[in-house]
Amino acid sequence: QSVLTQPPSASGTPGQRVTISCSGRSSNIGDNSVNWYQQFPGTAPKLLIYSDNQRPSGVPDRVSGSKSGTSASLAISGLQSDDEADYYCSAWDDRLNGVVFGGGTKLIVL
Amino acid sequence: EVQLLQSGGGLVQPGGSLRLSCEASGFTFSGVALSWVRQAPGQGLEWVSSISGGSGRGSINVFYANSVKGRVTISRDNSKNTLNLQLNSLRVEDTAVYYCAKALRSYSPLDYWGQGTLVTVSS
């Protein structure tokens, strides 16, 4: 059981906009920044969004993040087949004194 | 270019021990917090441990997940730009790919990751 809650899957067709939700509590998302990671099978995760809505260099602006209270969302617009991957939300948890992750969402491009 | 090169891992029997290492380059190692994250086969990411930047025992903070507390020790050797994870009293459920990662700021987010190393605990 993951500390942060994500839907197990999401899907969309090429060109569409999809969102992935992430729900937590005050000790993690409520009081700390949310980060999102993208992972392809057999490879290490890659930082996609940090500090709720900041994109590292190289991440296209069709990828965005937002946060409200104890929930966060990742949005990908102009969906491409290359976006098919697993996505994880994460934050520091002040109560657990550690990093917590969501269970991951498998994004399927139909 | 930031690189995290992992070594160690392999097959070990339940109750056994293993040491993972992560050699870093491309950034000022001593000032950066580092973490270990694992991923069991077919499962999601699970944070294992973090160590603060700094040097000297008095100035370094370490944190462990409850699932490994008391069985795992994280350490860093700033002279060798190396992060270590000592795994003891290993259990079947510790079987996973273990990743080392560096923090962008404080302990999160994790902006660079190692290639991962597989630890298999089986008799």
JSON list of N, CA and C in Angstrom, two decimals, chain B residues 6-60:
[
{"chain": "B", "resi": 6, "resn": "GLN", "atom": "N", "xyz": [26.70, 2.19, -10.53]},
{"chain": "B", "resi": 6, "resn": "GLN", "atom": "CA", "xyz": [26.45, 1.26, -9.44]},
{"chain": "B", "resi": 6, "resn": "GLN", "atom": "C", "xyz": [27.20, -0.05, -9.62]},
{"chain": "B", "resi": 7, "resn": "SER", "atom": "N", "xyz": [27.52, -0.65, -8.48]},
{"chain": "B", "resi": 7, "resn": "SER", "atom": "CA", "xyz": [28.14, -1.98, -8.48]},
{"chain": "B", "resi": 7, "resn": "SER", "atom": "C", "xyz": [27.64, -2.74, -7.26]},
{"chain": "B", "resi": 8, "resn": "GLY", "atom": "N", "xyz": [27.92, -4.01, -7.24]},
{"chain": "B", "resi": 8, "resn": "GLY", "atom": "CA", "xyz": [27.43, -4.86, -6.17]},
{"chain": "B", "resi": 8, "resn": "GLY", "atom": "C", "xyz": [26.17, -5.57, -6.63]},
{"chain": "B", "resi": 9, "resn": "GLY", "atom": "N", "xyz": [25.43, -6.10, -5.72]},
{"chain": "B", "resi": 9, "resn": "GLY", "atom": "CA", "xyz": [24.22, -6.83, -6.08]},
{"chain": "B", "resi": 9, "resn": "GLY", "atom": "C", "xyz": [24.52, -8.27, -6.42]},
{"chain": "B", "resi": 10, "resn": "GLY", "atom": "N", "xyz": [23.49, -9.02, -6.70]},
{"chain": "B", "resi": 10, "resn": "GLY", "atom": "CA", "xyz": [23.66, -10.42, -7.03]},
{"chain": "B", "resi": 10, "resn": "GLY", "atom": "C", "xyz": [22.70, -11.29, -6.24]},
{"chain": "B", "resi": 11, "resn": "LEU", "atom": "N", "xyz": [23.01, -12.58, -6.23]},
{"chain": "B", "resi": 11, "resn": "LEU", "atom": "CA", "xyz": [22.17, -13.56, -5.55]},
{"chain": "B", "resi": 11, "resn": "LEU", "atom": "C", "xyz": [22.70, -13.84, -4.15]},
{"chain": "B", "resi": 12, "resn": "VAL", "atom": "N", "xyz": [21.82, -13.81, -3.18]},
{"chain": "B", "resi": 12, "resn": "VAL", "atom": "CA", "xyz": [22.22, -14.07, -1.80]},
{"chain": "B", "resi": 12, "resn": "VAL", "atom": "C", "xyz": [21.12, -14.88, -1.12]},
{"chain": "B", "resi": 13, "resn": "GLN", "atom": "N", "xyz": [21.50, -15.71, -0.17]},
{"chain": "B", "resi": 13, "resn": "GLN", "atom": "CA", "xyz": [20.51, -16.51, 0.55]},
{"chain": "B", "resi": 13, "resn": "GLN", "atom": "C", "xyz": [19.82, -15.69, 1.63]},
{"chain": "B", "resi": 14, "resn": "PRO", "atom": "N", "xyz": [18.62, -16.06, 1.99]},
{"chain": "B", "resi": 14, "resn": "PRO", "atom": "CA", "xyz": [17.95, -15.37, 3.10]},
{"chain": "B", "resi": 14, "resn": "PRO", "atom": "C", "xyz": [18.83, -15.36, 4.34]},
{"chain": "B", "resi": 15, "resn": "GLY", "atom": "N", "xyz": [18.88, -14.19, 5.00]},
{"chain": "B", "resi": 15, "resn": "GLY", "atom": "CA", "xyz": [19.74, -14.03, 6.17]},
{"chain": "B", "resi": 15, "resn": "GLY", "atom": "C", "xyz": [21.13, -13.54, 5.83]},
{"chain": "B", "resi": 16, "resn": "GLY", "atom": "N", "xyz": [21.46, -13.50, 4.55]},
{"chain": "B", "resi": 16, "resn": "GLY", "atom": "CA", "xyz": [22.78, -13.09, 4.12]},
{"chain": "B", "resi": 16, "resn": "GLY", "atom": "C", "xyz": [22.94, -11.59, 4.04]},
{"chain": "B", "resi": 17, "resn": "SER", "atom": "N", "xyz": [24.13, -11.18, 3.60]},
{"chain": "B", "resi": 17, "resn": "SER", "atom": "CA", "xyz": [24.47, -9.76, 3.52]},
{"chain": "B", "resi": 17, "resn": "SER", "atom": "C", "xyz": [25.00, -9.43, 2.13]},
{"chain": "B", "resi": 18, "resn": "LEU", "atom": "N", "xyz": [24.90, -8.14, 1.81]},
{"chain": "B", "resi": 18, "resn": "LEU", "atom": "CA", "xyz": [25.37, -7.66, 0.51]},
{"chain": "B", "resi": 18, "resn": "LEU", "atom": "C", "xyz": [25.69, -6.18, 0.65]},
{"chain": "B", "resi": 19, "resn": "ARG", "atom": "N", "xyz": [26.65, -5.72, -0.12]},
{"chain": "B", "resi": 19, "resn": "ARG", "atom": "CA", "xyz": [27.01, -4.30, -0.10]},
{"chain": "B", "resi": 19, "resn": "ARG", "atom": "C", "xyz": [26.88, -3.74, -1.51]},
{"chain": "B", "resi": 20, "resn": "LEU", "atom": "N", "xyz": [26.11, -2.67, -1.62]},
{"chain": "B", "resi": 20, "resn": "LEU", "atom": "CA", "xyz": [25.96, -1.98, -2.88]},
{"chain": "B", "resi": 20, "resn": "LEU", "atom": "C", "xyz": [26.77, -0.69, -2.85]},
{"chain": "B", "resi": 21, "resn": "SER", "atom": "N", "xyz": [27.33, -0.35, -4.00]},
{"chain": "B", "resi": 21, "resn": "SER", "atom": "CA", "xyz": [28.10, 0.90, -4.10]},
{"chain": "B", "resi": 21, "resn": "SER", "atom": "C", "xyz": [27.62, 1.71, -5.29]},
{"chain": "B", "resi": 22, "resn": "CYS", "atom": "N", "xyz": [27.88, 3.00, -5.20]},
{"chain": "B", "resi": 22, "resn": "CYS", "atom": "CA", "xyz": [27.44, 3.93, -6.25]},
{"chain": "B", "resi": 22, "resn": "CYS", "atom": "C", "xyz": [28.52, 5.00, -6.37]},
{"chain": "B", "resi": 23, "resn": "GLU", "atom": "N", "xyz": [29.28, 4.97, -7.46]},
{"chain": "B", "resi": 23, "resn": "GLU", "atom": "CA", "xyz": [30.36, 5.93, -7.66]},
{"chain": "B", "resi": 23, "resn": "GLU", "atom": "C", "xyz": [29.85, 7.09, -8.49]},
{"chain": "B", "resi": 24, "resn": "ALA", "atom": "N", "xyz": [30.03, 8.28, -7.96]},
{"chain": "B", "resi": 24, "resn": "ALA", "atom": "CA", "xyz": [29.48, 9.48, -8.59]},
{"chain": "B", "resi": 24, "resn": "ALA", "atom": "C", "xyz": [30.55, 10.32, -9.26]},
{"chain": "B", "resi": 25, "resn": "SER", "atom": "N", "xyz": [30.15, 11.05, -10.27]},
{"chain": "B", "resi": 25, "resn": "SER", "atom": "CA", "xyz": [31.04, 12.00, -10.94]},
{"chain": "B", "resi": 25, "resn": "SER", "atom": "C", "xyz": [30.20, 13.09, -11.59]},
{"chain": "B", "resi": 26, "resn": "GLY", "atom": "N", "xyz": [30.86, 14.22, -11.86]},
{"chain": "B", "resi": 26, "resn": "GLY", "atom": "CA", "xyz": [30.17, 15.29, -12.57]},
{"chain": "B", "resi": 26, "resn": "GLY", "atom": "C", "xyz": [29.49, 16.34, -11.70]},
{"chain": "B", "resi": 27, "resn": "PHE", "atom": "N", "xyz": [29.64, 16.22, -10.37]},
{"chain": "B", "resi": 27, "resn": "PHE", "atom": "CA", "xyz": [29.06, 17.22, -9.47]},
{"chain": "B", "resi": 27, "resn": "PHE", "atom": "C", "xyz": [29.87, 17.20, -8.17]},
{"chain": "B", "resi": 28, "resn": "THR", "atom": "N", "xyz": [29.62, 18.21, -7.33]},
{"chain": "B", "resi": 28, "resn": "THR", "atom": "CA", "xyz": [30.33, 18.31, -6.05]},
{"chain": "B", "resi": 28, "resn": "THR", "atom": "C", "xyz": [29.69, 17.32, -5.08]},
{"chain": "B", "resi": 29, "resn": "PHE", "atom": "N", "xyz": [30.29, 16.17, -4.97]},
{"chain": "B", "resi": 29, "resn": "PHE", "atom": "CA", "xyz": [29.68, 15.03, -4.27]},
{"chain": "B", "resi": 29, "resn": "PHE", "atom": "C", "xyz": [29.38, 15.34, -2.81]},
{"chain": "B", "resi": 30, "resn": "SER", "atom": "N", "xyz": [30.33, 15.95, -2.12]},
{"chain": "B", "resi": 30, "resn": "SER", "atom": "CA", "xyz": [30.20, 16.08, -0.66]},
{"chain": "B", "resi": 30, "resn": "SER", "atom": "C", "xyz": [29.02, 16.93, -0.23]},
{"chain": "B", "resi": 31, "resn": "GLY", "atom": "N", "xyz": [28.57, 17.83, -1.07]},
{"chain": "B", "resi": 31, "resn": "GLY", "atom": "CA", "xyz": [27.52, 18.75, -0.68]},
{"chain": "B", "resi": 31, "resn": "GLY", "atom": "C", "xyz": [26.11, 18.31, -0.99]},
{"chain": "B", "resi": 32, "resn": "VAL", "atom": "N", "xyz": [25.97, 17.11, -1.52]},
{"chain": "B", "resi": 32, "resn": "VAL", "atom": "CA", "xyz": [24.68, 16.69, -2.05]},
{"chain": "B", "resi": 32, "resn": "VAL", "atom": "C", "xyz": [24.11, 15.52, -1.26]},
{"chain": "B", "resi": 33, "resn": "ALA", "atom": "N", "xyz": [22.82, 15.56, -0.97]},
{"chain": "B", "resi": 33, "resn": "ALA", "atom": "CA", "xyz": [22.14, 14.42, -0.35]},
{"chain": "B", "resi": 33, "resn": "ALA", "atom": "C", "xyz": [21.94, 13.32, -1.38]},
{"chain": "B", "resi": 34, "resn": "LEU", "atom": "N", "xyz": [21.99, 12.10, -0.93]},
{"chain": "B", "resi": 34, "resn": "LEU", "atom": "CA", "xyz": [21.88, 10.94, -1.81]},
{"chain": "B", "resi": 34, "resn": "LEU", "atom": "C", "xyz": [20.89, 9.94, -1.22]},
{"chain": "B", "resi": 35, "resn": "SER", "atom": "N", "xyz": [20.30, 9.14, -2.08]},
{"chain": "B", "resi": 35, "resn": "SER", "atom": "CA", "xyz": [19.29, 8.19, -1.64]},
{"chain": "B", "resi": 35, "resn": "SER", "atom": "C", "xyz": [19.42, 6.86, -2.36]},
{"chain": "B", "resi": 36, "resn": "TRP", "atom": "N", "xyz": [18.81, 5.85, -1.76]},
{"chain": "B", "resi": 36, "resn": "TRP", "atom": "CA", "xyz": [18.61, 4.56, -2.40]},
{"chain": "B", "resi": 36, "resn": "TRP", "atom": "C", "xyz": [17.10, 4.33, -2.53]},
{"chain": "B", "resi": 37, "resn": "VAL", "atom": "N", "xyz": [16.70, 3.88, -3.70]},
{"chain": "B", "resi": 37, "resn": "VAL", "atom": "CA", "xyz": [15.30, 3.56, -4.00]},
{"chain": "B", "resi": 37, "resn": "VAL", "atom": "C", "xyz": [15.30, 2.17, -4.63]},
{"chain": "B", "resi": 38, "resn": "ARG", "atom": "N", "xyz": [14.34, 1.34, -4.26]},
{"chain": "B", "resi": 38, "resn": "ARG", "atom": "CA", "xyz": [14.29, 0.01, -4.84]},
{"chain": "B", "resi": 38, "resn": "ARG", "atom": "C", "xyz": [12.96, -0.25, -5.54]},
{"chain": "B", "resi": 39, "resn": "GLN", "atom": "N", "xyz": [12.99, -1.26, -6.38]},
{"chain": "B", "resi": 39, "resn": "GLN", "atom": "CA", "xyz": [11.80, -1.62, -7.14]},
{"chain": "B", "resi": 39, "resn": "GLN", "atom": "C", "xyz": [11.74, -3.13, -7.26]},
{"chain": "B", "resi": 40, "resn": "ALA", "atom": "N", "xyz": [10.81, -3.72, -6.55]},
{"chain": "B", "resi": 40, "resn": "ALA", "atom": "CA", "xyz": [10.62, -5.17, -6.64]},
{"chain": "B", "resi": 40, "resn": "ALA", "atom": "C", "xyz": [10.09, -5.53, -8.02]},
{"chain": "B", "resi": 41, "resn": "PRO", "atom": "N", "xyz": [10.32, -6.75, -8.47]},
{"chain": "B", "resi": 41, "resn": "PRO", "atom": "CA", "xyz": [9.87, -7.16, -9.82]},
{"chain": "B", "resi": 41, "resn": "PRO", "atom": "C", "xyz": [8.40, -6.87, -10.06]},
{"chain": "B", "resi": 42, "resn": "GLY", "atom": "N", "xyz": [8.11, -6.09, -11.09]},
{"chain": "B", "resi": 42, "resn": "GLY", "atom": "CA", "xyz": [6.73, -5.79, -11.45]},
{"chain": "B", "resi": 42, "resn": "GLY", "atom": "C", "xyz": [6.03, -4.82, -10.52]},
{"chain": "B", "resi": 43, "resn": "GLN", "atom": "N", "xyz": [6.77, -4.23, -9.59]},
{"chain": "B", "resi": 43, "resn": "GLN", "atom": "CA", "xyz": [6.15, -3.34, -8.60]},
{"chain": "B", "resi": 43, "resn": "GLN", "atom": "C", "xyz": [6.61, -1.89, -8.78]},
{"chain": "B", "resi": 44, "resn": "GLY", "atom": "N", "xyz": [6.12, -1.03, -7.92]},
{"chain": "B", "resi": 44, "resn": "GLY", "atom": "CA", "xyz": [6.45, 0.39, -7.98]},
{"chain": "B", "resi": 44, "resn": "GLY", "atom": "C", "xyz": [7.74, 0.72, -7.24]},
{"chain": "B", "resi": 45, "resn": "LEU", "atom": "N", "xyz": [8.01, 2.00, -7.16]},
{"chain": "B", "resi": 45, "resn": "LEU", "atom": "CA", "xyz": [9.22, 2.48, -6.51]},
{"chain": "B", "resi": 45, "resn": "LEU", "atom": "C", "xyz": [9.02, 2.54, -5.00]},
{"chain": "B", "resi": 46, "resn": "GLU", "atom": "N", "xyz": [10.05, 2.17, -4.26]},
{"chain": "B", "resi": 46, "resn": "GLU", "atom": "CA", "xyz": [10.01, 2.23, -2.81]},
{"chain": "B", "resi": 46, "resn": "GLU", "atom": "C", "xyz": [11.30, 2.87, -2.31]},
{"chain": "B", "resi": 47, "resn": "TRP", "atom": "N", "xyz": [11.18, 3.98, -1.60]},
{"chain": "B", "resi": 47, "resn": "TRP", "atom": "CA", "xyz": [12.34, 4.62, -1.00]},
{"chain": "B", "resi": 47, "resn": "TRP", "atom": "C", "xyz": [12.91, 3.72, 0.10]},
{"chain": "B", "resi": 48, "resn": "VAL", "atom": "N", "xyz": [14.25, 3.66, 0.14]},
{"chain": "B", "resi": 48, "resn": "VAL", "atom": "CA", "xyz": [14.94, 2.82, 1.11]},
{"chain": "B", "resi": 48, "resn": "VAL", "atom": "C", "xyz": [15.66, 3.65, 2.17]},
{"chain": "B", "resi": 49, "resn": "SER", "atom": "N", "xyz": [16.46, 4.62, 1.71]},
{"chain": "B", "resi": 49, "resn": "SER", "atom": "CA", "xyz": [17.29, 5.35, 2.66]},
{"chain": "B", "resi": 49, "resn": "SER", "atom": "C", "xyz": [17.83, 6.62, 2.02]},
{"chain": "B", "resi": 50, "resn": "SER", "atom": "N", "xyz": [18.12, 7.60, 2.84]},
{"chain": "B", "resi": 50, "resn": "SER", "atom": "CA", "xyz": [18.74, 8.85, 2.38]},
{"chain": "B", "resi": 50, "resn": "SER", "atom": "C", "xyz": [19.83, 9.26, 3.35]},
{"chain": "B", "resi": 51, "resn": "ILE", "atom": "N", "xyz": [20.83, 9.96, 2.82]},
{"chain": "B", "resi": 51, "resn": "ILE", "atom": "CA", "xyz": [21.92, 10.50, 3.64]},
{"chain": "B", "resi": 51, "resn": "ILE", "atom": "C", "xyz": [22.15, 11.93, 3.22]},
{"chain": "B", "resi": 52, "resn": "SER", "atom": "N", "xyz": [22.35, 12.79, 4.18]},
{"chain": "B", "resi": 52, "resn": "SER", "atom": "CA", "xyz": [22.53, 14.20, 3.87]},
{"chain": "B", "resi": 52, "resn": "SER", "atom": "C", "xyz": [23.92, 14.44, 3.29]},
{"chain": "B", "resi": 53, "resn": "GLY", "atom": "N", "xyz": [24.08, 15.62, 2.70]},
{"chain": "B", "resi": 53, "resn": "GLY", "atom": "CA", "xyz": [25.40, 16.04, 2.29]},
{"chain": "B", "resi": 53, "resn": "GLY", "atom": "C", "xyz": [26.20, 16.44, 3.51]},
{"chain": "B", "resi": 54, "resn": "GLY", "atom": "N", "xyz": [27.51, 16.64, 3.33]},
{"chain": "B", "resi": 54, "resn": "GLY", "atom": "CA", "xyz": [28.35, 17.03, 4.44]},
{"chain": "B", "resi": 54, "resn": "GLY", "atom": "C", "xyz": [29.41, 15.99, 4.70]},
{"chain": "B", "resi": 55, "resn": "SER", "atom": "N", "xyz": [30.21, 16.27, 5.73]},
{"chain": "B", "resi": 55, "resn": "SER", "atom": "CA", "xyz": [31.28, 15.33, 6.07]},
{"chain": "B", "resi": 55, "resn": "SER", "atom": "C", "xyz": [31.43, 15.26, 7.58]},
{"chain": "B", "resi": 56, "resn": "GLY", "atom": "N", "xyz": [31.95, 14.18, 8.07]},
{"chain": "B", "resi": 56, "resn": "GLY", "atom": "CA", "xyz": [32.08, 14.05, 9.51]},
{"chain": "B", "resi": 56, "resn": "GLY", "atom": "C", "xyz": [30.81, 13.50, 10.11]},
{"chain": "B", "resi": 57, "resn": "ARG", "atom": "N", "xyz": [30.94, 12.64, 11.05]},
{"chain": "B", "resi": 57, "resn": "ARG", "atom": "CA", "xyz": [29.78, 11.95, 11.62]},
{"chain": "B", "resi": 57, "resn": "ARG", "atom": "C", "xyz": [28.79, 12.91, 12.25]},
{"chain": "B", "resi": 58, "resn": "GLY", "atom": "N", "xyz": [29.31, 14.01, 12.83]},
{"chain": "B", "resi": 58, "resn": "GLY", "atom": "CA", "xyz": [28.40, 14.89, 13.54]},
{"chain": "B", "resi": 58, "resn": "GLY", "atom": "C", "xyz": [27.48, 15.69, 12.66]},
{"chain": "B", "resi": 59, "resn": "SER", "atom": "N", "xyz": [27.84, 15.83, 11.39]},
{"chain": "B", "resi": 59, "resn": "SER", "atom": "CA", "xyz": [27.06, 16.71, 10.54]},
{"chain": "B", "resi": 59, "resn": "SER", "atom": "C", "xyz": [26.23, 15.96, 9.50]},
{"chain": "B", "resi": 60, "resn": "ILE", "atom": "N", "xyz": [26.22, 14.65, 9.57]},
{"chain": "B", "resi": 60, "resn": "ILE", "atom": "CA", "xyz": [25.49, 13.87, 8.56]},
{"chain": "B", "resi": 60, "resn": "ILE", "atom": "C", "xyz": [24.24, 13.26, 9.18]}
]
